[in-house]
C-alpha positions as CSV (number, residue, x, y, z in Angstrom):
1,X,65.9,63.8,83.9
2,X,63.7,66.4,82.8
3,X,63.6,67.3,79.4
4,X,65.2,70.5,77.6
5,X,63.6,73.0,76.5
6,X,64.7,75.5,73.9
7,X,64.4,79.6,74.4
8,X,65.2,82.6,72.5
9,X,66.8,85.6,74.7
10,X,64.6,88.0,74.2
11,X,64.9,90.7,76.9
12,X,67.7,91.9,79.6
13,X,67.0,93.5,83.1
14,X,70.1,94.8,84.1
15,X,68.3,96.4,87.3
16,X,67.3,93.1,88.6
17,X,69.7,90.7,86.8
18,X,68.0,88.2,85.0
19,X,67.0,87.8,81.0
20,X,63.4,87.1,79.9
21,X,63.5,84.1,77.1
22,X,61.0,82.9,74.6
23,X,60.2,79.7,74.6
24,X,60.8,77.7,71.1
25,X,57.7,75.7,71.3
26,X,55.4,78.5,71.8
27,X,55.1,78.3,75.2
28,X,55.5,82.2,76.9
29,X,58.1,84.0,78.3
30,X,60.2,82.7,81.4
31,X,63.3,84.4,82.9
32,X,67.0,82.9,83.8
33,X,70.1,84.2,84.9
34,X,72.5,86.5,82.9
35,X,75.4,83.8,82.8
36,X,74.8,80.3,81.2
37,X,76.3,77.6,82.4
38,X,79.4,76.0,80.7
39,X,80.7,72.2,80.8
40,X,81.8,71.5,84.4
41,X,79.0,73.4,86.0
42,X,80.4,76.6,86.5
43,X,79.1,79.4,85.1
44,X,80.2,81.4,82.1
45,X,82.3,84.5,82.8
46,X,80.5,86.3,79.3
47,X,77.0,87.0,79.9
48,X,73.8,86.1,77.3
49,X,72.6,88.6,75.1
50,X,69.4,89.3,73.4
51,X,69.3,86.9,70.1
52,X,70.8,83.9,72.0
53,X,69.7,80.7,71.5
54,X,69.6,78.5,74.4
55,X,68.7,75.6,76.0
56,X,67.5,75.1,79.7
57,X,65.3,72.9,82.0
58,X,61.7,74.9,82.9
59,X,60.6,74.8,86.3
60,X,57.2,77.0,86.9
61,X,58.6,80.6,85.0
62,X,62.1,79.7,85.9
63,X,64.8,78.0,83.6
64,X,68.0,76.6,85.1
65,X,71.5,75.1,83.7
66,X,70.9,77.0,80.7
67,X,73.9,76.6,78.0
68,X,74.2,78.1,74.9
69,X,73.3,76.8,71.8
70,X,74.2,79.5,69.6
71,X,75.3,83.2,70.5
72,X,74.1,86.3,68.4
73,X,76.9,88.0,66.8
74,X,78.0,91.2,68.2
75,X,77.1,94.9,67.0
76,X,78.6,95.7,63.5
77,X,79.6,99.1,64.9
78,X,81.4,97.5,67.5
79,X,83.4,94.9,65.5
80,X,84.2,97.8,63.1
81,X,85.7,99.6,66.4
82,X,87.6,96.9,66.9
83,X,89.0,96.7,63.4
84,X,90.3,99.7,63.7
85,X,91.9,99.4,67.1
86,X,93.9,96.2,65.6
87,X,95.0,98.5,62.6
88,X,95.9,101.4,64.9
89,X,97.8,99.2,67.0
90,X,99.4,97.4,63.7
91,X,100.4,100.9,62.4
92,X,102.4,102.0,65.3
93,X,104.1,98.6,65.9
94,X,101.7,96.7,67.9
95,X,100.4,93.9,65.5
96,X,97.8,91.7,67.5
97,X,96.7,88.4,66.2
98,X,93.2,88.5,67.1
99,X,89.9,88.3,65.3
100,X,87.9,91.8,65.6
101,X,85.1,89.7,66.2
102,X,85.7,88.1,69.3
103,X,87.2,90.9,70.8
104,X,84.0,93.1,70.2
105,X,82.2,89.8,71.3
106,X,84.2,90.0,74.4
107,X,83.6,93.1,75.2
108,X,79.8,93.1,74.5
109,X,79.2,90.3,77.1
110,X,81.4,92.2,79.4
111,X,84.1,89.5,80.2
112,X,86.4,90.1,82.9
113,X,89.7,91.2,81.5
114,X,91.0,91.7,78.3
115,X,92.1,89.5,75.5
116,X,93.8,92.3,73.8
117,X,95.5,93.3,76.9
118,X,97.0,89.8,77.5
119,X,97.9,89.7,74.0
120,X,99.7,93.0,73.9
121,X,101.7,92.8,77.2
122,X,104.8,90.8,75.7
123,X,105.3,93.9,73.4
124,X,104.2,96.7,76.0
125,X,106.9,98.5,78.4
126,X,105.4,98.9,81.9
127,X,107.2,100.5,84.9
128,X,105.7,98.2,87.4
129,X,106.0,94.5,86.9
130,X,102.9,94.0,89.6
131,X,102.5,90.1,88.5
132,X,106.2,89.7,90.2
133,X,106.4,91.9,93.2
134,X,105.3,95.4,95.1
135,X,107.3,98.0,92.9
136,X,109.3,98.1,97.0
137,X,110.6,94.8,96.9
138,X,111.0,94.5,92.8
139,X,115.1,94.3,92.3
140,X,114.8,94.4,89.0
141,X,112.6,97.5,88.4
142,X,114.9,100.3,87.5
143,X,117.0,97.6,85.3
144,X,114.0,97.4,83.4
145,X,112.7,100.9,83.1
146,X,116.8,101.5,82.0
147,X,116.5,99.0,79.7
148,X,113.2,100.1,78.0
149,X,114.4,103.9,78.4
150,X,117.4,103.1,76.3
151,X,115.7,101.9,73.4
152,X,114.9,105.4,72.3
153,X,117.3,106.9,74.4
154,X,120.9,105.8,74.3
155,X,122.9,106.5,77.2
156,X,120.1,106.6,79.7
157,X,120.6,105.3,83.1
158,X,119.3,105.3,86.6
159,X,120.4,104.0,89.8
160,X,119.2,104.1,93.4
161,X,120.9,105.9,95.9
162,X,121.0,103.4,98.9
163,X,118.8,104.1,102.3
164,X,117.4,107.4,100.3
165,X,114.5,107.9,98.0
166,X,116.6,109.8,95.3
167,X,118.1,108.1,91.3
168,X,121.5,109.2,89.6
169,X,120.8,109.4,86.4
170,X,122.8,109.9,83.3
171,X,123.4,111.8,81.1
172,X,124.2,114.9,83.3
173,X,125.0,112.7,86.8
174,X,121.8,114.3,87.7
175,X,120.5,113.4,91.6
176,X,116.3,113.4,91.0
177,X,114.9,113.6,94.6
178,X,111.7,110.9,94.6
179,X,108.8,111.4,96.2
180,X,107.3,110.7,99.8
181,X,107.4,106.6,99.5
182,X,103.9,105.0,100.4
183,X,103.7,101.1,100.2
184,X,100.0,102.1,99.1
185,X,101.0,104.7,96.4
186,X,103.9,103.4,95.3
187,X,104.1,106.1,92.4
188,X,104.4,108.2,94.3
189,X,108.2,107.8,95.1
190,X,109.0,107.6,90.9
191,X,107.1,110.5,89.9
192,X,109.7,112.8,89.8
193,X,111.7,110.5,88.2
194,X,109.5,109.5,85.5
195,X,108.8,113.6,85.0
196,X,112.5,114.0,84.4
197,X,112.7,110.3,82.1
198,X,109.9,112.0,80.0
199,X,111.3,116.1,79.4
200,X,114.5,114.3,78.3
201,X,112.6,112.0,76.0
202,X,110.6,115.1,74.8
203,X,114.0,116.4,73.9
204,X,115.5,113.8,71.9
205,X,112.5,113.7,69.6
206,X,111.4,110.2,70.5
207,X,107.6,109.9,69.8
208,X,107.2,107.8,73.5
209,X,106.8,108.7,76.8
210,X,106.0,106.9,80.3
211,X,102.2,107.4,80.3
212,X,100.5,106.9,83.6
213,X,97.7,104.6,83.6
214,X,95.9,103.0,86.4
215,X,98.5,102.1,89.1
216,X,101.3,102.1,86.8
217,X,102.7,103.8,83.8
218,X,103.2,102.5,80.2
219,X,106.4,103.6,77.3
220,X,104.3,104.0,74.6
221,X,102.8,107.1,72.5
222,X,100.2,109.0,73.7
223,X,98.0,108.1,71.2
224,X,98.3,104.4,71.7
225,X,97.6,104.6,75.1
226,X,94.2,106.9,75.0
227,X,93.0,104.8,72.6
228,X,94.0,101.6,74.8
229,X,92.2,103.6,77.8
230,X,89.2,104.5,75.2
231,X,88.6,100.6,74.4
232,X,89.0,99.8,77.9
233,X,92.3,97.8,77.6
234,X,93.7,99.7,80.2
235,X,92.3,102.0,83.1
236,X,93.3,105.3,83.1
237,X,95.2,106.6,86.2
238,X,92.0,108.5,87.7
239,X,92.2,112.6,88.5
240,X,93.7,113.8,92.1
């Protein structure tokens, strides 16, 4: 087998897709892919950036199967963002056991996903429970928008009204007509109904309301929510 080499990442060309490394022993630049490899052959879902020490066999100006052997730390501005994010969150509730660090590393490499995200969802209240079933065939979704409703709104209910797209709720026995249902645009059926959920929060005082994000809608306070959507956590719902 050919022997390693060791390389520096010096450059990134996001237009083409490749880094430009420089090689440890003094001999020139060569260029690799943007994802090293990691045990198992697959490649690595966080991409190399510049400061990364790597290894890799040379081929002409080529280097394949490169791993890491040490990753630069991410930007100080960005772990600081992410500091604050985890104090933010802690402040209103949310406390996340997570290093800064790796979630600004995370975010620099551009990793699919979102630790924080994953880590947040036990405590986070969302209307649509997507990982189970289409919000159409979900039996248990207005028991748990009810349920999370309740918690800072006593009394609250909602039930269907069979073979029609309207809710009874309570307090008031009020009938909310939905909108036109779309197996697409499923949101489209609850929006009147999360409208109505949200004036009557408004008018107890509670602090939360059923924000819309992308293709759901979250019980939390606005705040937490934009600053979810500014760190991309979650996707905001995007403008009609």
């Amino acid at each position: 087998m050919r022997p390693t080499d060791t390389f520096i990442v010096e450059e990134l060309n996001e237009a083409h897709g490749f880094a430009r490394l420089r090689s440890e022993s003094g001999a020139g630049l060569f260029h690799c892919g943007l994802f090293p490899e990691v045990p198992g052959g697959e490649l690595s879902p966080l991409r190399l950036q510049v400061g990364d020490r790597v290894s890799g066999f040379r081929r002409g100006q080529t280097v394949s199967h490169i791993q890491w052997l040490s990753r630069a730390a991410p930007p100080e501005a960005l772990v600081r963002r992410m500091e604050e994010v985890l104090r933010l969150l802690a402040s209103r509730g949310l406390p996340v056991e997570l290093a800064p660090e790796s979630l600004a590393d995370h975010q620099w490499r551009e990793g699919a996903g979102s630790p924080l995200l994953e880590a947040l969802k036990p405590k986070l209240r969302l209307f649509f429970d997507w990982e189970a079933a289409h919000p159409f065939e979900d039996e248990r979704l207005l028991d748990r928008v009810e349920q999370a409703t309740q918690e800072h709104m006593p009394g609250f209910s909602v039930l269907p009204i069979p073979g029609q797209p309207r809710f009874r709720v309570e307090p008031g026995s009020l009938v909310i007509v939905g909108g036109e249902p779309d197996w697409d645009e499923p949101a489209r059926l609850f929006e009147p109904l999360v409208g109505h959920i949200n004036r009557e929060l408004g008018s107890t005082g509670a602090q939360v309301r059923w924000v819309p994000v992308r293709d759901n809608w979250v019980l939390a306070p606005l705040e937490v929510v934009d600053l979810l959507v500014a760190n991309g956590v979650l996707q905001g719902r995007a403008s009609a």
